[in-house]
Amino acid sequence: MSGETETAYEILGGAAVVRALAERFYDIMDSNPAYAELRAMHMPDLKAVCDSFTGFLSVWLGGPRDWLDQRGSFCLMSRHAGMGITSGTAGQWLDAMREAMDGLVMDKALRVKMDNAFTRLAEAMAWTAKTTAGPA
Ligand code: HEM
């Protein structure tokens, strides 16, 4: 025992599980017609965003920071500004993510924490889009 607190990245299972979570998320988004509206917002080829999301999750969960070091900086909210995210597409994102987490995020406490954090982020993105949109 090192006595050090385990990171979310370690509890999740490290690089292989983080990569699997990102791949599962985009596979689900790509194949389930319930997520068609969300899918249509993305590029036809999901490889680049899947790689990027894998790198983001690694940093976000307290794992290796290579992805951020290579980019220099990254602001999640700015990156999603101007996409016109609605409560509908935010809900699709969350549902697809919950499906992806099923069977992969085995630690119950971590699952609740991740769900809460994703929910706050997705809702904030939809709220920001709504409150910064120009007059209809
Ligand atoms: C709320 C609903 C959301 C929608 C509709 C959405 C949509 C998108 C779209 C359209 C892209 C660009 C994809 C492409 O170019 O093919 C993207 C990129 C990305 N999204 Fe989201 N997203 C959402 C929520 C989130 C959340 C909650 C996170 C993080 C927890 C996230 C993390 C990312 C990352 C890391 C990228 C890649 C950015 C880059 O490489 O520049 N997204 N998202």
Coordinates of C-alpha atoms and ligand atoms in Angstrom, one line a residue:
M1 CA 0.0 0.0 0.0
S2 CA 1.4 3.3 -1.0
G3 CA -1.0 5.2 1.2
E4 CA -1.7 7.7 -1.7
T5 CA -5.3 8.4 -2.7
E6 CA -6.3 6.6 -5.8
T7 CA -7.3 8.8 -8.7
A8 CA -10.6 8.3 -10.5
Y9 CA -8.5 7.3 -13.5
E10 CA -7.0 4.4 -11.4
I11 CA -10.3 3.4 -9.9
L12 CA -11.8 3.2 -13.4
G13 CA -9.0 0.9 -14.6
G14 CA -6.5 3.1 -16.4
A15 CA -5.8 3.8 -20.0
A16 CA -7.5 0.7 -21.5
V17 CA -10.9 1.4 -19.8
V18 CA -10.7 5.1 -20.5
R19 CA -10.2 4.3 -24.2
A20 CA -13.0 1.7 -24.1
L21 CA -15.4 4.2 -22.6
A22 CA -14.7 6.8 -25.3
E23 CA -15.0 4.2 -28.1
R24 CA -18.2 2.7 -26.7
F25 CA -19.7 6.2 -26.3
Y26 CA -19.2 7.1 -30.0
D27 CA -20.2 3.6 -31.2
I28 CA -23.5 4.0 -29.3
M29 CA -24.0 7.5 -30.6
D30 CA -23.3 6.3 -34.2
S31 CA -25.5 3.3 -34.1
N32 CA -28.7 4.2 -32.1
P33 CA -31.2 6.3 -34.0
A34 CA -32.3 7.8 -30.7
Y35 CA -29.0 9.8 -30.9
A36 CA -29.3 10.8 -34.6
E37 CA -29.6 14.5 -33.8
L38 CA -26.5 14.5 -31.6
R39 CA -24.7 12.3 -34.2
A40 CA -25.5 14.8 -37.0
M41 CA -23.6 17.6 -35.1
H42 CA -20.4 15.6 -35.4
M43 CA -18.0 15.0 -38.3
P44 CA -18.8 12.0 -40.5
D45 CA -15.6 10.3 -39.2
L46 CA -15.6 10.0 -35.4
K47 CA -12.0 8.8 -35.1
A48 CA -10.5 12.3 -34.4
V49 CA -13.1 13.2 -31.8
C50 CA -12.9 9.8 -30.2
D51 CA -9.1 10.2 -29.8
S52 CA -9.5 13.7 -28.5
F53 CA -12.2 12.6 -26.0
T54 CA -10.0 9.8 -24.8
G55 CA -7.2 12.3 -24.1
F56 CA -9.6 14.7 -22.4
L57 CA -11.0 11.9 -20.1
S58 CA -7.5 10.9 -19.1
V59 CA -6.7 14.4 -17.9
W60 CA -10.1 15.0 -16.4
L61 CA -10.0 11.8 -14.4
G62 CA -6.6 12.5 -13.0
G63 CA -4.5 10.4 -15.3
P64 CA -1.7 11.2 -17.8
R65 CA -1.8 14.7 -19.1
D66 CA -0.1 14.2 -22.5
W67 CA -3.2 15.3 -24.5
L68 CA -3.4 18.6 -22.7
D69 CA 0.4 19.2 -22.9
Q70 CA 0.3 18.6 -26.6
R71 CA -2.6 21.1 -27.1
G72 CA -1.2 23.7 -24.8
S73 CA -4.7 24.7 -23.5
F74 CA -8.3 23.5 -23.7
C75 CA -11.5 25.1 -22.6
L76 CA -14.4 22.6 -22.7
M77 CA -17.1 25.3 -22.5
S78 CA -15.6 27.5 -25.2
R79 CA -15.1 24.5 -27.5
H80 CA -18.8 23.8 -27.2
A81 CA -20.0 27.4 -27.5
G82 CA -21.8 28.1 -30.8
M83 CA -22.7 24.5 -31.4
G84 CA -26.4 25.3 -30.6
I85 CA -26.6 22.6 -27.9
T86 CA -30.2 22.3 -26.7
S87 CA -31.6 20.4 -23.7
G88 CA -32.5 17.7 -26.2
T89 CA -29.0 17.2 -27.6
A90 CA -27.5 17.5 -24.1
G91 CA -30.0 14.8 -22.9
Q92 CA -29.0 12.6 -25.8
W93 CA -25.3 13.0 -24.9
L94 CA -26.0 12.0 -21.3
D95 CA -28.1 9.0 -22.3
A96 CA -25.4 7.8 -24.7
M97 CA -22.8 8.3 -22.0
R98 CA -24.8 6.5 -19.4
E99 CA -25.2 3.5 -21.8
A100 CA -21.4 3.6 -22.4
M101 CA -20.7 3.7 -18.6
D102 CA -23.0 0.6 -18.0
G103 CA -20.7 -2.4 -17.6
L104 CA -17.5 -0.3 -17.8
V105 CA -17.6 1.9 -14.7
M106 CA -17.9 -0.8 -12.1
D107 CA -17.2 1.3 -9.0
K108 CA -20.6 2.5 -7.8
A109 CA -19.3 5.7 -6.1
L110 CA -17.3 6.7 -9.1
R111 CA -20.2 6.0 -11.4
V112 CA -22.4 8.4 -9.4
K113 CA -19.7 11.1 -9.3
M114 CA -19.1 10.8 -13.1
D115 CA -22.8 10.9 -13.8
N116 CA -23.2 14.0 -11.7
A117 CA -20.2 15.8 -13.2
F118 CA -21.3 14.9 -16.8
T119 CA -24.8 16.1 -16.0
R120 CA -23.6 19.5 -14.7
L121 CA -21.4 20.0 -17.7
A122 CA -24.0 19.0 -20.3
E123 CA -26.7 21.1 -18.7
A124 CA -24.3 24.1 -18.5
M125 CA -23.5 23.8 -22.2
A126 CA -27.2 23.8 -23.1
W127 CA -27.9 26.7 -20.7
T128 CA -25.0 28.7 -22.1
A129 CA -26.2 28.1 -25.7
K130 CA -29.7 29.2 -24.7
T131 CA -28.6 32.4 -22.9
T132 CA -26.0 33.5 -25.4
A133 CA -28.2 32.9 -28.5
G134 CA -29.2 36.0 -30.4
P135 CA -32.8 37.2 -30.7
A136 CA -35.0 34.6 -32.5
Ligands
HEM1 C1 -24.0 18.5 -24.0 C2 -24.0 17.9 -25.2 C3 -22.8 17.8 -26.0 C4 -22.8 18.0 -27.4 C5 -24.0 18.2 -28.3 C6 -21.4 17.9 -27.8 C7 -21.0 18.0 -29.1 C8 -19.7 17.9 -29.6 C9 -19.3 18.1 -31.0 C10 -20.3 18.4 -32.1 C11 -18.0 18.1 -31.0 C12 -17.1 18.2 -32.2 C13 -17.0 16.9 -32.9 C14 -16.5 16.8 -34.3 O1 -15.8 17.7 -34.7 O2 -16.7 15.8 -34.9 C15 -17.5 17.8 -29.6 C16 -16.2 17.6 -29.3 C17 -15.8 17.3 -28.0 N1 -16.6 17.2 -26.9 FE1 -18.6 17.4 -26.8 N2 -20.6 17.6 -26.8 C18 -21.4 17.6 -25.6 C19 -20.9 17.4 -24.3 C20 -19.6 17.2 -24.0 C21 -19.2 16.9 -22.6 C22 -20.1 16.9 -21.4 C23 -17.9 16.7 -22.7 C24 -16.9 16.4 -21.6 C25 -17.2 15.7 -20.5 C26 -17.5 16.8 -24.1 C27 -16.2 16.6 -24.5 C28 -15.8 16.9 -25.8 C29 -14.4 16.8 -26.3 C30 -13.2 16.5 -25.4 C31 -14.4 17.1 -27.6 C32 -13.2 17.2 -28.6 C33 -12.7 18.6 -28.7 C34 -11.5 18.8 -29.6 O3 -10.8 17.9 -29.9 O4 -11.3 20.0 -30.0 N3 -18.6 17.1 -24.8 N4 -18.6 17.8 -28.8

